[in-house]
Tab-separated table of C-alpha atoms in Angstrom:
chain	number	residue	atom	x	y	z
A	77	MET	CA	0.000	0.000	0.000
A	78	CYS	CA	1.485	3.349	-0.991
A	79	GLU	CA	1.895	6.273	1.377
A	80	HIS	CA	-0.921	8.173	-0.386
A	81	GLU	CA	-3.372	5.342	0.335
A	82	ILE	CA	-2.271	5.181	3.963
A	83	GLU	CA	-2.737	8.938	4.389
A	84	ARG	CA	-6.216	8.557	2.849
A	85	LYS	CA	-7.007	5.857	5.431
A	86	VAL	CA	-5.709	8.122	8.204
A	87	ALA	CA	-7.931	10.945	6.949
A	88	LEU	CA	-10.940	8.621	7.038
A	89	ILE	CA	-10.113	7.422	10.563
A	90	THR	CA	-9.501	10.947	11.868
A	91	SER	CA	-12.406	12.487	9.913
A	92	GLY	CA	-9.929	14.522	7.907
A	93	ASN	CA	-8.478	16.269	10.954
A	94	SER	CA	-4.723	16.528	10.980
A	95	ASP	CA	-2.326	18.592	12.994
A	96	THR	CA	-0.909	19.875	9.706
A	97	GLU	CA	-4.124	21.732	8.913
A	98	GLN	CA	-3.846	25.427	9.666
A	99	SER	CA	-6.480	27.199	11.712
A	100	PHE	CA	-6.755	30.128	14.082
A	101	VAL	CA	-7.235	28.993	17.652
A	102	PRO	CA	-7.297	31.180	20.763
A	103	ALA	CA	-4.113	30.772	22.855
A	104	ASP	CA	-5.928	29.239	25.840
A	105	HIS	CA	-7.130	26.340	23.635
A	106	LEU	CA	-3.682	25.452	22.246
A	107	ASP	CA	-2.692	22.959	24.958
A	108	ARG	CA	-6.042	21.199	24.802
A	109	ASP	CA	-5.958	21.135	20.980
A	110	LEU	CA	-2.387	19.796	20.986
A	111	GLU	CA	-3.368	16.986	23.355
A	112	THR	CA	-6.422	16.212	21.203
A	113	SER	CA	-4.130	16.062	18.167
A	114	TYR	CA	-1.849	13.490	19.864
A	115	GLN	CA	-4.827	11.415	20.878
A	116	THR	CA	-6.362	11.610	17.394
A	117	ARG	CA	-3.116	10.531	15.731
A	118	GLU	CA	-2.671	7.767	18.322
A	119	ARG	CA	-6.149	6.414	17.595
A	120	ALA	CA	-5.480	6.599	13.842
A	121	LEU	CA	-2.138	4.796	14.186
A	122	ASN	CA	-3.576	2.051	16.374
A	123	ALA	CA	-6.605	1.578	14.101
A	124	ALA	CA	-4.338	1.317	11.043
A	125	ILE	CA	-2.193	-1.348	12.759
A	126	VAL	CA	-5.228	-3.375	13.856
A	127	GLN	CA	-6.887	-3.151	10.424
A	128	ALA	CA	-3.788	-4.112	8.411
A	129	ASN	CA	-3.811	-7.763	7.336
A	130	ILE	CA	-0.379	-9.381	7.675
A	131	SER	CA	-1.447	-12.427	5.648
A	132	GLU	CA	-2.007	-10.185	2.624
A	133	SER	CA	1.018	-7.923	2.915
A	134	PHE	CA	3.780	-6.824	5.244
A	135	GLU	CA	4.270	-3.679	3.120
A	136	GLU	CA	1.113	-2.079	4.522
A	137	HIS	CA	2.619	-2.227	8.010
A	138	LEU	CA	5.813	-0.603	6.717
A	139	GLY	CA	3.709	2.114	5.088
A	140	ILE	CA	1.993	2.770	8.411
A	141	PHE	CA	5.392	3.013	10.084
A	142	ASP	CA	6.608	5.463	7.422
A	143	ALA	CA	3.470	7.600	7.752
A	144	PHE	CA	3.457	7.907	11.554
A	145	TYR	CA	7.043	7.701	12.808
A	146	ALA	CA	9.680	10.444	12.799
A	147	ASP	CA	13.042	10.062	11.060
A	148	ASP	CA	14.774	10.366	14.452
A	149	ILE	CA	12.552	7.764	16.165
A	150	GLU	CA	13.969	6.079	19.246
A	151	VAL	CA	12.645	2.674	20.329
A	152	SER	CA	13.366	0.860	23.565
A	153	SER	CA	12.164	-2.191	25.429
A	154	GLU	CA	12.519	-3.489	28.960
A	155	THR	CA	13.818	-6.754	27.461
A	156	HIS	CA	16.717	-5.125	25.541
A	157	GLU	CA	19.373	-2.870	27.006
A	158	GLU	CA	20.177	-1.000	23.797
A	159	LYS	CA	17.893	1.704	22.417
A	160	ILE	CA	17.409	1.665	18.668
A	161	ARG	CA	17.687	5.077	17.036
A	162	GLY	CA	16.763	6.204	13.549
A	163	LYS	CA	13.999	5.246	11.170
A	164	ALA	CA	16.222	3.039	8.977
A	165	ARG	CA	17.375	0.879	11.934
A	166	VAL	CA	13.881	0.549	13.396
A	167	ARG	CA	12.453	-0.218	9.927
A	168	ALA	CA	15.032	-3.014	9.463
A	169	LEU	CA	14.071	-4.504	12.832
A	170	LEU	CA	10.401	-4.265	11.906
A	171	CYS	CA	11.109	-6.091	8.615
A	172	ASP	CA	12.878	-8.868	10.522
A	173	PHE	CA	9.632	-9.426	12.438
A	174	LEU	CA	7.014	-8.759	9.746
A	175	ILE	CA	8.413	-10.723	6.796
A	176	PRO	CA	8.564	-14.141	8.545
A	177	LEU	CA	5.169	-13.480	10.144
A	178	HIS	CA	3.715	-12.667	6.705
A	179	ILE	CA	5.184	-15.843	5.169
A	180	MET	CA	3.873	-18.019	8.011
A	181	ALA	CA	0.413	-16.432	7.633
A	182	GLU	CA	0.212	-16.406	3.826
A	183	ILE	CA	1.821	-19.762	3.074
A	184	GLY	CA	1.831	-21.633	6.386
A	185	GLY	CA	-1.777	-20.987	7.375
A	186	LEU	CA	-0.946	-19.143	10.600
A	187	GLN	CA	-3.894	-17.100	11.844
A	188	VAL	CA	-2.774	-13.739	13.199
A	189	SER	CA	-4.915	-11.255	15.083
A	190	ILE	CA	-3.953	-8.174	17.037
A	191	ARG	CA	-5.954	-6.182	19.558
A	192	GLN	CA	-5.272	-2.886	21.271
A	193	ILE	CA	-6.726	-1.115	24.289
A	194	ALA	CA	-5.960	2.530	25.078
A	195	MET	CA	-4.741	3.273	28.591
A	196	PRO	CA	-5.062	6.570	30.434
A	197	GLY	CA	-1.953	8.719	30.593
A	198	ASP	CA	-1.099	11.759	32.629
A	199	THR	CA	1.611	13.463	30.587
A	200	ALA	CA	0.914	15.687	27.581
A	201	GLY	CA	2.278	14.285	24.341
A	202	GLU	CA	2.440	10.731	25.712
A	203	THR	CA	0.081	7.898	24.960
A	204	HIS	CA	-0.163	4.426	26.468
A	205	SER	CA	-1.765	1.274	25.095
A	206	GLU	CA	-2.024	-2.451	25.740
A	207	TRP	CA	-1.438	-4.856	22.848
A	208	THR	CA	-2.282	-8.533	22.389
A	209	LEU	CA	-1.050	-10.614	19.446
A	210	ASP	CA	-2.702	-14.023	18.973
A	211	LEU	CA	-0.986	-16.609	16.768
A	212	VAL	CA	-2.963	-19.766	15.964
A	213	GLY	CA	-1.359	-22.584	13.999
A	214	VAL	CA	-3.213	-24.990	11.708
A	215	SER	CA	-2.657	-27.568	14.467
A	216	GLY	CA	-4.841	-25.471	16.779
A	217	ARG	CA	-1.947	-24.593	19.090
A	218	THR	CA	-1.828	-20.963	20.106
A	219	CYS	CA	0.744	-18.508	21.315
A	220	THR	CA	-0.397	-15.184	22.724
A	221	LEU	CA	1.989	-12.286	23.204
A	222	SER	CA	1.019	-9.173	25.117
A	223	TRP	CA	2.814	-5.966	26.001
A	224	ARG	CA	2.266	-2.316	26.747
A	225	ALA	CA	3.533	0.582	24.693
A	226	LEU	CA	4.363	4.146	25.637
A	227	ARG	CA	4.626	6.613	22.766
A	228	LYS	CA	5.823	10.194	22.765
A	229	TRP	CA	4.602	12.432	19.971
A	230	ASN	CA	6.059	15.543	18.395
A	231	GLY	CA	3.531	17.054	16.029
A	232	SER	CA	2.111	14.320	13.832
A	233	ARG	CA	4.998	11.872	14.357
A	234	VAL	CA	5.997	9.373	17.025
A	235	VAL	CA	9.494	10.282	18.260
A	236	TYR	CA	9.825	7.668	21.021
A	237	GLU	CA	8.258	4.269	21.686
A	238	HIS	CA	8.928	2.027	24.673
A	239	HIS	CA	7.583	-1.537	25.067
A	240	TYR	CA	7.199	-3.008	28.547
A	241	GLU	CA	5.371	-5.692	30.584
A	242	HIS	CA	5.909	-8.391	27.951
A	243	GLN	CA	4.029	-11.632	28.553
A	244	GLN	CA	3.640	-14.866	26.609
A	245	SER	CA	1.083	-17.598	27.086
A	246	GLY	CA	1.394	-20.835	25.176
A	247	GLY	CA	4.657	-22.139	23.894
A	248	PRO	CA	6.316	-21.085	20.675
A	249	LEU	CA	4.749	-22.531	17.538
A	250	THR	CA	6.845	-24.968	15.499
A	251	MET	CA	6.881	-26.109	11.870
A	252	ALA	CA	4.423	-28.861	12.912
A	253	ASP	CA	1.913	-26.102	13.720
A	254	LEU	CA	2.088	-24.692	10.191
A	255	SER	CA	0.978	-26.095	6.854
A	256	PHE	CA	3.513	-25.804	4.097
A	257	ASP	CA	1.654	-28.163	1.725
A	258	VAL	CA	3.089	-26.284	-1.250
A	259	PHE	CA	6.554	-27.538	-0.311
A	260	GLU	CA	5.320	-31.068	0.412
A	261	GLN	CA	3.623	-31.167	-3.005
A	262	TYR	CA	6.834	-29.913	-4.580
A	263	ASP	CA	8.847	-32.620	-2.787
A	264	CYS	CA	6.391	-35.300	-3.952
A	265	ALA	CA	6.682	-34.104	-7.570
A	266	LEU	CA	10.472	-34.360	-7.312
A	267	GLU	CA	10.277	-37.944	-6.020
A	268	GLU	CA	8.166	-39.143	-8.978
């Protein structure tokens, strides 16, 4: 999905409101309007992530990342000591996660669903959310990952994201939990 299509989706989700639109607002409303802008963009970002279908394409997720994250993004996690800085480095890490997930969903029959719940925050320009990723193999085995995310916004872009309170229920899925019949059919054709 191209960036233009993603921006069109964002406009639909946010009813066309964007912090790049110019308007004249009394000074006493600026803080409230700025906070509303963060919250609107946060809702749009989260809705875009939830609505994207990883079994169809990993590129849509990358387009969402490109549309919402700043060039100088910094990402951290309680499970990794090193912070990752810069859009190119974070994008590469995201690809390392999305591409195998896409292949397992498209070819291996993995069912993937993601849910998000907004959490209250008390600092302007920061948003908090809970995420749950359910992975269901063709065998019926499941693995559920959950975490919380803190985002800091600057204008219309996320400049910092921190993941914490990671949890996993169910063991990791194996090749036995996926269906790669295409490869089995190919192997059978080679044997004949």
